[in-house]
Coordinates of C-alpha atoms in Angstrom, one line a residue:
M178 CA -75.4 1.6 -33.0
G179 CA -77.9 -1.2 -33.4
Q180 CA -80.4 -2.0 -30.7
L181 CA -80.6 -5.3 -28.7
N182 CA -83.9 -7.0 -29.3
R183 CA -85.6 -8.9 -26.4
R184 CA -84.6 -12.3 -27.7
K185 CA -80.9 -11.3 -27.9
F186 CA -81.0 -9.8 -24.4
I187 CA -82.5 -12.9 -22.9
C188 CA -80.0 -15.1 -24.7
Y189 CA -76.9 -13.3 -23.5
S190 CA -78.2 -13.0 -20.0
T191 CA -78.0 -16.8 -19.7
L192 CA -74.5 -17.2 -21.0
A193 CA -73.2 -18.3 -17.6
L194 CA -75.4 -21.3 -17.5
G195 CA -73.2 -23.4 -19.8
S196 CA -71.6 -23.9 -23.2
G197 CA -74.7 -25.5 -24.6
I198 CA -76.7 -22.3 -24.1
V199 CA -73.8 -20.3 -25.3
A200 CA -73.8 -22.1 -28.6
A201 CA -77.6 -21.8 -28.9
C202 CA -77.4 -18.0 -28.4
A203 CA -74.6 -17.7 -30.9
N204 CA -76.6 -19.6 -33.5
N205 CA -79.4 -17.0 -33.1
Q206 CA -77.2 -14.0 -33.6
P207 CA -77.1 -12.0 -36.8
T208 CA -74.3 -13.4 -39.0
T209 CA -72.4 -12.6 -42.1
S210 CA -70.9 -15.6 -44.0
S211 CA -68.4 -15.9 -46.8
G212 CA -70.0 -19.2 -47.7
A213 CA -73.0 -17.8 -49.6
G214 CA -72.5 -18.2 -53.3
S215 CA -69.1 -19.9 -52.8
A216 CA -67.7 -23.4 -52.9
A217 CA -68.5 -23.9 -49.2
G218 CA -71.3 -26.3 -50.0
N219 CA -68.9 -28.9 -51.6
G220 CA -66.8 -29.3 -48.4
Q221 CA -63.7 -27.6 -49.8
L222 CA -63.6 -24.8 -47.3
D223 CA -62.9 -25.0 -43.6
K224 CA -65.8 -23.4 -41.7
V225 CA -64.8 -20.8 -39.2
N226 CA -66.9 -18.6 -36.8
Y227 CA -65.5 -15.2 -35.8
G228 CA -67.2 -13.2 -33.1
T229 CA -67.0 -9.4 -32.9
N230 CA -67.3 -7.4 -29.7
W231 CA -69.9 -4.9 -30.9
F232 CA -72.5 -4.1 -33.5
A233 CA -71.1 -4.1 -37.1
Q234 CA -69.2 -0.9 -37.8
A235 CA -66.2 0.5 -39.7
E236 CA -63.9 -0.6 -36.8
H237 CA -64.6 -4.1 -37.9
G238 CA -64.3 -3.2 -41.6
G239 CA -61.3 -5.4 -42.6
F240 CA -63.1 -8.6 -41.4
Y241 CA -66.3 -7.8 -43.4
Q242 CA -64.1 -6.8 -46.4
A243 CA -62.4 -10.2 -46.3
V244 CA -65.8 -11.8 -46.5
A245 CA -67.1 -9.6 -49.3
A246 CA -64.0 -9.6 -51.4
G247 CA -63.6 -13.4 -51.2
I248 CA -60.3 -13.1 -49.4
Y249 CA -61.3 -15.7 -46.8
R250 CA -62.5 -18.1 -49.5
A251 CA -59.1 -17.6 -51.3
H252 CA -57.5 -18.9 -48.1
G253 CA -59.8 -22.0 -48.0
L254 CA -62.1 -20.6 -45.4
D255 CA -65.9 -20.2 -45.1
V256 CA -66.0 -17.5 -42.4
T257 CA -69.2 -16.6 -40.5
I258 CA -69.0 -13.3 -38.6
Q259 CA -71.2 -13.3 -35.4
M260 CA -72.1 -9.7 -34.6
G261 CA -71.6 -8.8 -30.9
G262 CA -73.2 -6.2 -28.6
P263 CA -73.0 -4.9 -25.0
Q264 CA -74.1 -8.2 -23.4
V265 CA -71.7 -10.4 -25.3
N266 CA -69.1 -12.3 -23.2
G267 CA -66.5 -13.2 -25.8
T268 CA -64.5 -15.5 -23.5
Q269 CA -67.5 -17.6 -22.8
L270 CA -68.4 -17.8 -26.4
L271 CA -64.8 -18.8 -27.3
M272 CA -64.4 -21.3 -24.5
G273 CA -67.8 -22.8 -25.1
G274 CA -67.0 -23.4 -28.7
A275 CA -69.7 -21.1 -30.1
V276 CA -66.9 -19.2 -32.0
D277 CA -63.4 -20.2 -33.1
F278 CA -61.9 -16.7 -33.0
F279 CA -63.1 -13.6 -31.1
M280 CA -62.4 -9.9 -31.4
G281 CA -60.4 -9.4 -28.1
Y282 CA -58.5 -6.9 -26.1
G283 CA -55.0 -6.9 -24.8
S284 CA -55.9 -6.1 -21.2
D285 CA -58.5 -8.9 -21.1
A286 CA -56.0 -11.4 -22.6
I287 CA -53.7 -11.0 -19.7
K288 CA -56.6 -11.1 -17.2
A289 CA -57.6 -14.5 -18.7
I290 CA -54.1 -15.9 -18.1
A291 CA -54.3 -14.8 -14.5
E292 CA -57.6 -16.6 -14.2
G293 CA -56.3 -19.8 -15.8
I294 CA -58.4 -19.4 -19.0
P295 CA -56.6 -21.1 -22.0
K296 CA -57.0 -18.5 -24.7
V297 CA -54.3 -16.7 -26.7
T298 CA -54.0 -13.6 -28.8
V299 CA -52.7 -14.4 -32.3
A300 CA -52.9 -10.9 -33.9
A301 CA -53.5 -7.3 -33.0
I302 CA -55.4 -5.3 -35.6
F303 CA -55.4 -2.0 -33.7
Q304 CA -52.0 -0.7 -32.7
K305 CA -53.7 2.1 -30.8
D306 CA -56.8 1.6 -28.6
P307 CA -59.3 4.2 -29.8
Q308 CA -60.4 4.9 -26.3
V309 CA -60.9 8.6 -25.6
L310 CA -62.1 10.9 -22.9
L311 CA -64.4 13.7 -24.3
V312 CA -65.0 17.2 -22.9
H313 CA -67.0 20.2 -24.0
P314 CA -65.0 22.8 -26.0
G315 CA -64.3 26.1 -24.3
T316 CA -64.2 24.8 -20.8
G317 CA -60.5 25.3 -20.2
R318 CA -59.9 21.5 -19.9
D319 CA -57.2 21.4 -22.5
S320 CA -55.1 18.6 -21.0
L321 CA -55.7 15.3 -19.4
E322 CA -54.3 16.6 -16.1
K323 CA -57.0 19.2 -15.9
L324 CA -59.7 16.5 -15.8
K325 CA -58.8 15.6 -12.2
G326 CA -61.8 16.3 -10.0
A327 CA -64.3 16.4 -12.9
P328 CA -67.3 14.0 -13.0
I329 CA -66.5 11.4 -15.6
L330 CA -68.9 9.0 -17.2
I331 CA -67.3 5.5 -17.6
S332 CA -68.6 2.0 -18.2
A333 CA -68.2 -0.9 -15.8
A334 CA -65.6 -2.4 -18.0
A335 CA -63.4 0.7 -17.6
N336 CA -62.8 -0.3 -13.9
T337 CA -60.4 -3.0 -15.0
T338 CA -58.9 -1.3 -18.1
F339 CA -58.1 2.4 -18.5
W340 CA -59.5 3.7 -15.2
P341 CA -56.8 2.2 -12.9
F342 CA -54.2 3.6 -15.4
L343 CA -55.6 7.1 -15.1
K344 CA -55.7 6.8 -11.3
S345 CA -52.1 5.6 -11.2
K346 CA -50.5 8.0 -13.7
Y347 CA -52.7 11.1 -13.5
G348 CA -54.2 11.0 -10.0
F349 CA -57.8 10.5 -10.9
T350 CA -60.0 9.4 -8.0
D351 CA -63.0 7.0 -7.8
D352 CA -65.3 9.8 -6.6
Q353 CA -65.1 11.2 -10.1
K354 CA -66.8 8.2 -11.6
R355 CA -70.4 8.3 -12.9
P356 CA -72.1 5.4 -14.8
Y357 CA -71.9 5.5 -18.6
N358 CA -74.6 3.6 -20.4
F359 CA -73.5 4.3 -24.0
N360 CA -75.9 7.2 -24.3
V361 CA -74.4 10.7 -25.1
G362 CA -77.6 12.5 -23.9
P363 CA -76.3 13.4 -20.4
F364 CA -73.1 14.7 -21.8
L365 CA -74.8 16.9 -24.3
V366 CA -76.8 18.7 -21.7
D367 CA -74.2 19.1 -19.0
K368 CA -71.0 20.9 -19.8
T369 CA -69.3 19.9 -16.6
L370 CA -69.4 16.2 -17.6
V371 CA -66.5 14.3 -19.1
Q372 CA -67.3 11.0 -20.8
Q373 CA -65.5 8.0 -22.2
G374 CA -65.9 7.2 -25.9
Y375 CA -64.4 5.6 -29.0
L376 CA -62.5 8.0 -31.2
S377 CA -64.3 7.0 -34.3
S378 CA -67.9 6.8 -32.8
E379 CA -69.1 9.0 -30.0
P380 CA -67.5 12.3 -31.3
F381 CA -69.4 11.8 -34.5
E382 CA -72.7 11.1 -32.6
I383 CA -72.1 14.2 -30.4
K384 CA -71.5 16.4 -33.4
Q385 CA -74.6 15.1 -35.2
E386 CA -76.9 15.5 -32.1
G387 CA -75.3 18.4 -30.3
G388 CA -73.9 20.4 -33.2
F389 CA -70.4 20.7 -31.8
E390 CA -67.1 18.9 -31.9
P391 CA -66.0 17.6 -28.5
V392 CA -62.4 17.8 -27.4
A393 CA -61.0 14.3 -27.5
F394 CA -58.1 12.9 -25.5
L395 CA -56.8 9.7 -27.1
L396 CA -55.5 7.7 -24.1
A397 CA -53.1 5.8 -26.4
D398 CA -51.2 9.1 -26.8
Y399 CA -51.0 9.5 -23.0
G400 CA -49.4 6.2 -22.2
Y401 CA -52.4 3.8 -22.2
R402 CA -51.2 1.3 -24.9
P403 CA -52.9 -2.1 -24.9
Y404 CA -53.4 -3.8 -28.2
S405 CA -57.0 -3.6 -29.3
T406 CA -59.4 -5.3 -31.8
T407 CA -57.2 -8.4 -31.5
I408 CA -57.8 -11.9 -32.9
E409 CA -57.9 -14.4 -30.0
T410 CA -58.6 -18.1 -30.0
R411 CA -58.3 -21.2 -27.8
K412 CA -54.8 -22.5 -27.1
D413 CA -55.8 -26.0 -28.3
L414 CA -56.7 -24.6 -31.7
V415 CA -53.3 -23.1 -32.0
E416 CA -51.7 -26.4 -31.0
K417 CA -53.8 -28.7 -33.1
Q418 CA -54.7 -26.6 -36.2
P419 CA -51.9 -23.9 -36.6
D420 CA -52.5 -23.9 -40.4
L421 CA -56.1 -22.9 -39.9
V422 CA -55.1 -20.1 -37.5
Q423 CA -52.5 -18.9 -39.9
R424 CA -54.9 -18.7 -42.9
F425 CA -57.5 -16.9 -40.8
V426 CA -54.9 -14.3 -39.6
D427 CA -53.4 -13.8 -43.0
A428 CA -56.8 -13.4 -44.7
S429 CA -58.0 -11.0 -42.0
I430 CA -55.0 -8.8 -42.3
K431 CA -55.3 -8.7 -46.1
G432 CA -58.9 -7.8 -45.6
W433 CA -57.8 -4.7 -43.6
Y434 CA -55.4 -3.6 -46.3
S435 CA -58.2 -4.0 -48.9
Y436 CA -60.7 -2.1 -46.7
F437 CA -58.3 0.8 -46.4
Q438 CA -57.8 0.9 -50.1
D439 CA -61.5 0.8 -51.0
P440 CA -64.1 0.0 -48.3
A441 CA -67.2 -0.2 -50.5
L442 CA -67.6 -4.0 -50.4
G443 CA -67.1 -4.2 -46.6
N444 CA -69.3 -1.3 -45.9
E445 CA -72.2 -2.9 -47.8
L446 CA -72.0 -6.0 -45.6
I447 CA -71.7 -3.9 -42.4
K448 CA -74.9 -2.0 -43.3
K449 CA -76.7 -5.3 -43.9
A450 CA -75.6 -6.7 -40.6
N451 CA -76.4 -3.4 -38.8
P452 CA -79.1 -1.4 -40.7
E453 CA -78.7 1.6 -38.4
M454 CA -75.2 2.2 -39.6
T455 CA -75.0 5.1 -42.0
D456 CA -72.6 6.0 -44.8
A457 CA -71.6 9.2 -42.9
Q458 CA -70.6 7.3 -39.8
L459 CA -68.7 4.7 -41.7
A460 CA -66.8 7.4 -43.6
Y461 CA -66.0 9.3 -40.4
S462 CA -64.8 6.3 -38.6
L463 CA -62.5 5.2 -41.4
E464 CA -61.1 8.8 -41.6
K465 CA -60.3 8.8 -37.9
M466 CA -58.7 5.4 -38.0
K467 CA -56.4 6.6 -40.8
Q468 CA -55.7 10.0 -39.3
Y469 CA -54.7 8.7 -35.9
G470 CA -52.9 5.6 -37.0
I471 CA -55.2 3.3 -35.1
V472 CA -54.4 0.4 -37.4
V473 CA -51.2 1.4 -39.3
S474 CA -48.6 3.0 -37.0
G475 CA -45.6 2.0 -35.0
D476 CA -44.6 -1.6 -35.5
A477 CA -47.3 -2.2 -38.1
E478 CA -45.7 0.2 -40.5
K479 CA -42.8 -2.2 -41.1
L480 CA -44.1 -5.6 -39.8
G481 CA -47.6 -5.3 -41.3
I482 CA -51.1 -4.9 -39.9
G483 CA -51.7 -7.2 -37.0
A484 CA -48.2 -6.8 -35.7
M485 CA -47.2 -7.5 -32.1
T486 CA -43.9 -7.5 -30.2
D487 CA -42.6 -8.8 -26.9
D488 CA -41.5 -5.3 -25.8
R489 CA -44.9 -3.8 -26.4
W490 CA -46.7 -6.4 -24.4
K491 CA -44.1 -6.0 -21.5
V492 CA -44.5 -2.3 -21.4
F493 CA -48.2 -2.5 -21.2
F494 CA -48.1 -5.3 -18.6
D495 CA -45.6 -3.3 -16.4
S496 CA -47.9 -0.2 -16.6
M497 CA -50.9 -2.2 -15.4
V498 CA -48.9 -3.9 -12.6
A499 CA -48.0 -0.3 -11.4
A500 CA -51.7 0.4 -11.5
S501 CA -52.4 -2.7 -9.4
V502 CA -54.5 -4.4 -12.1
Y503 CA -52.2 -7.5 -12.4
Q504 CA -50.0 -9.3 -10.0
P505 CA -46.3 -9.0 -10.9
N506 CA -45.9 -12.8 -11.0
T507 CA -48.6 -13.2 -13.7
N508 CA -47.0 -15.0 -16.7
Y509 CA -48.4 -12.5 -19.2
K510 CA -46.4 -14.0 -22.1
E511 CA -48.9 -16.8 -22.2
A512 CA -51.5 -14.3 -23.3
Y513 CA -50.1 -14.1 -26.8
T514 CA -48.0 -15.7 -29.5
L515 CA -46.0 -14.0 -32.3
Q516 CA -46.1 -17.2 -34.4
F517 CA -48.7 -15.9 -36.9
V518 CA -47.8 -12.2 -37.5
N519 CA -45.0 -9.8 -38.3
K520 CA -44.4 -11.1 -41.9
G521 CA -43.8 -7.6 -43.3
V522 CA -46.1 -5.3 -45.2
Q523 CA -45.3 -6.8 -48.6
A524 CA -46.3 -10.3 -47.6
Y525 CA -49.9 -9.1 -46.9
Q526 CA -50.2 -7.1 -50.1
A527 CA -48.9 -9.7 -52.5

């Protein structure tokens, strides 16, 4: 994972002060652009800014691939990827106009509607959220139910995402919570600890630093099923420039198919954006995404990468209402549109 420099930290700590500062911060972020060496300079391409939610990694591979392989340019787009990090507030960047699209999350999309924020999800790259709980091997904790009562390291964001689900469905309690600061050190030295993680990231780091493979419980396989690594944008962009939205969605999806076929081009750009990223980590992450069907599974097997359905959104919404995260009268259907996805696998591979 890349490190936040002081300038970046100061920039993001002032996001709440207004859209002008938001735009200034975004302009000082590390970027990757499809315009370099292309026809962007002659005005033929539409400029688009896409913000990611974390440092460049394989989990963003399809977007970087679409830049590197010229897929965005082929769709008439000059796309700049703004790399994110732990202090990034994507909704503020999006609403402030610093980015045109952002790498979102299904749970946050519904929360935004409840708060009256006019953004909408137009595609869901991850059919399974890679969120996991990790435990030490050989401790007898071989099921999610057996984690009740154990100290669990979770981030602040978990309090409005998977933690209420675990409390509602599996009986976890708040006295189990411990703060997780994206550092596996405490977990490595304390076998009693459980910690959150990303299927394709923390297990690799733990194996490299601790010399053992942790037991991973993929929450998507236990009923926690939000769409993840989504593409979200402002509602006014969908209404006023649907062709632009469609081209960005199509090109991004094609970028993911290309990345899964041969990730070399995308990986080179990822390493340029995030020099701390290694070939070993990239290979591990890609392998796990394929192995667990993070991107290609369920509806995406027939409808194509990026697929979403009304039924899937409803099931997730109902589960979070049961966990007291959302009010039952929230109009969750405003959080997404199926207008730009579900064309079928062949349409994206043509």
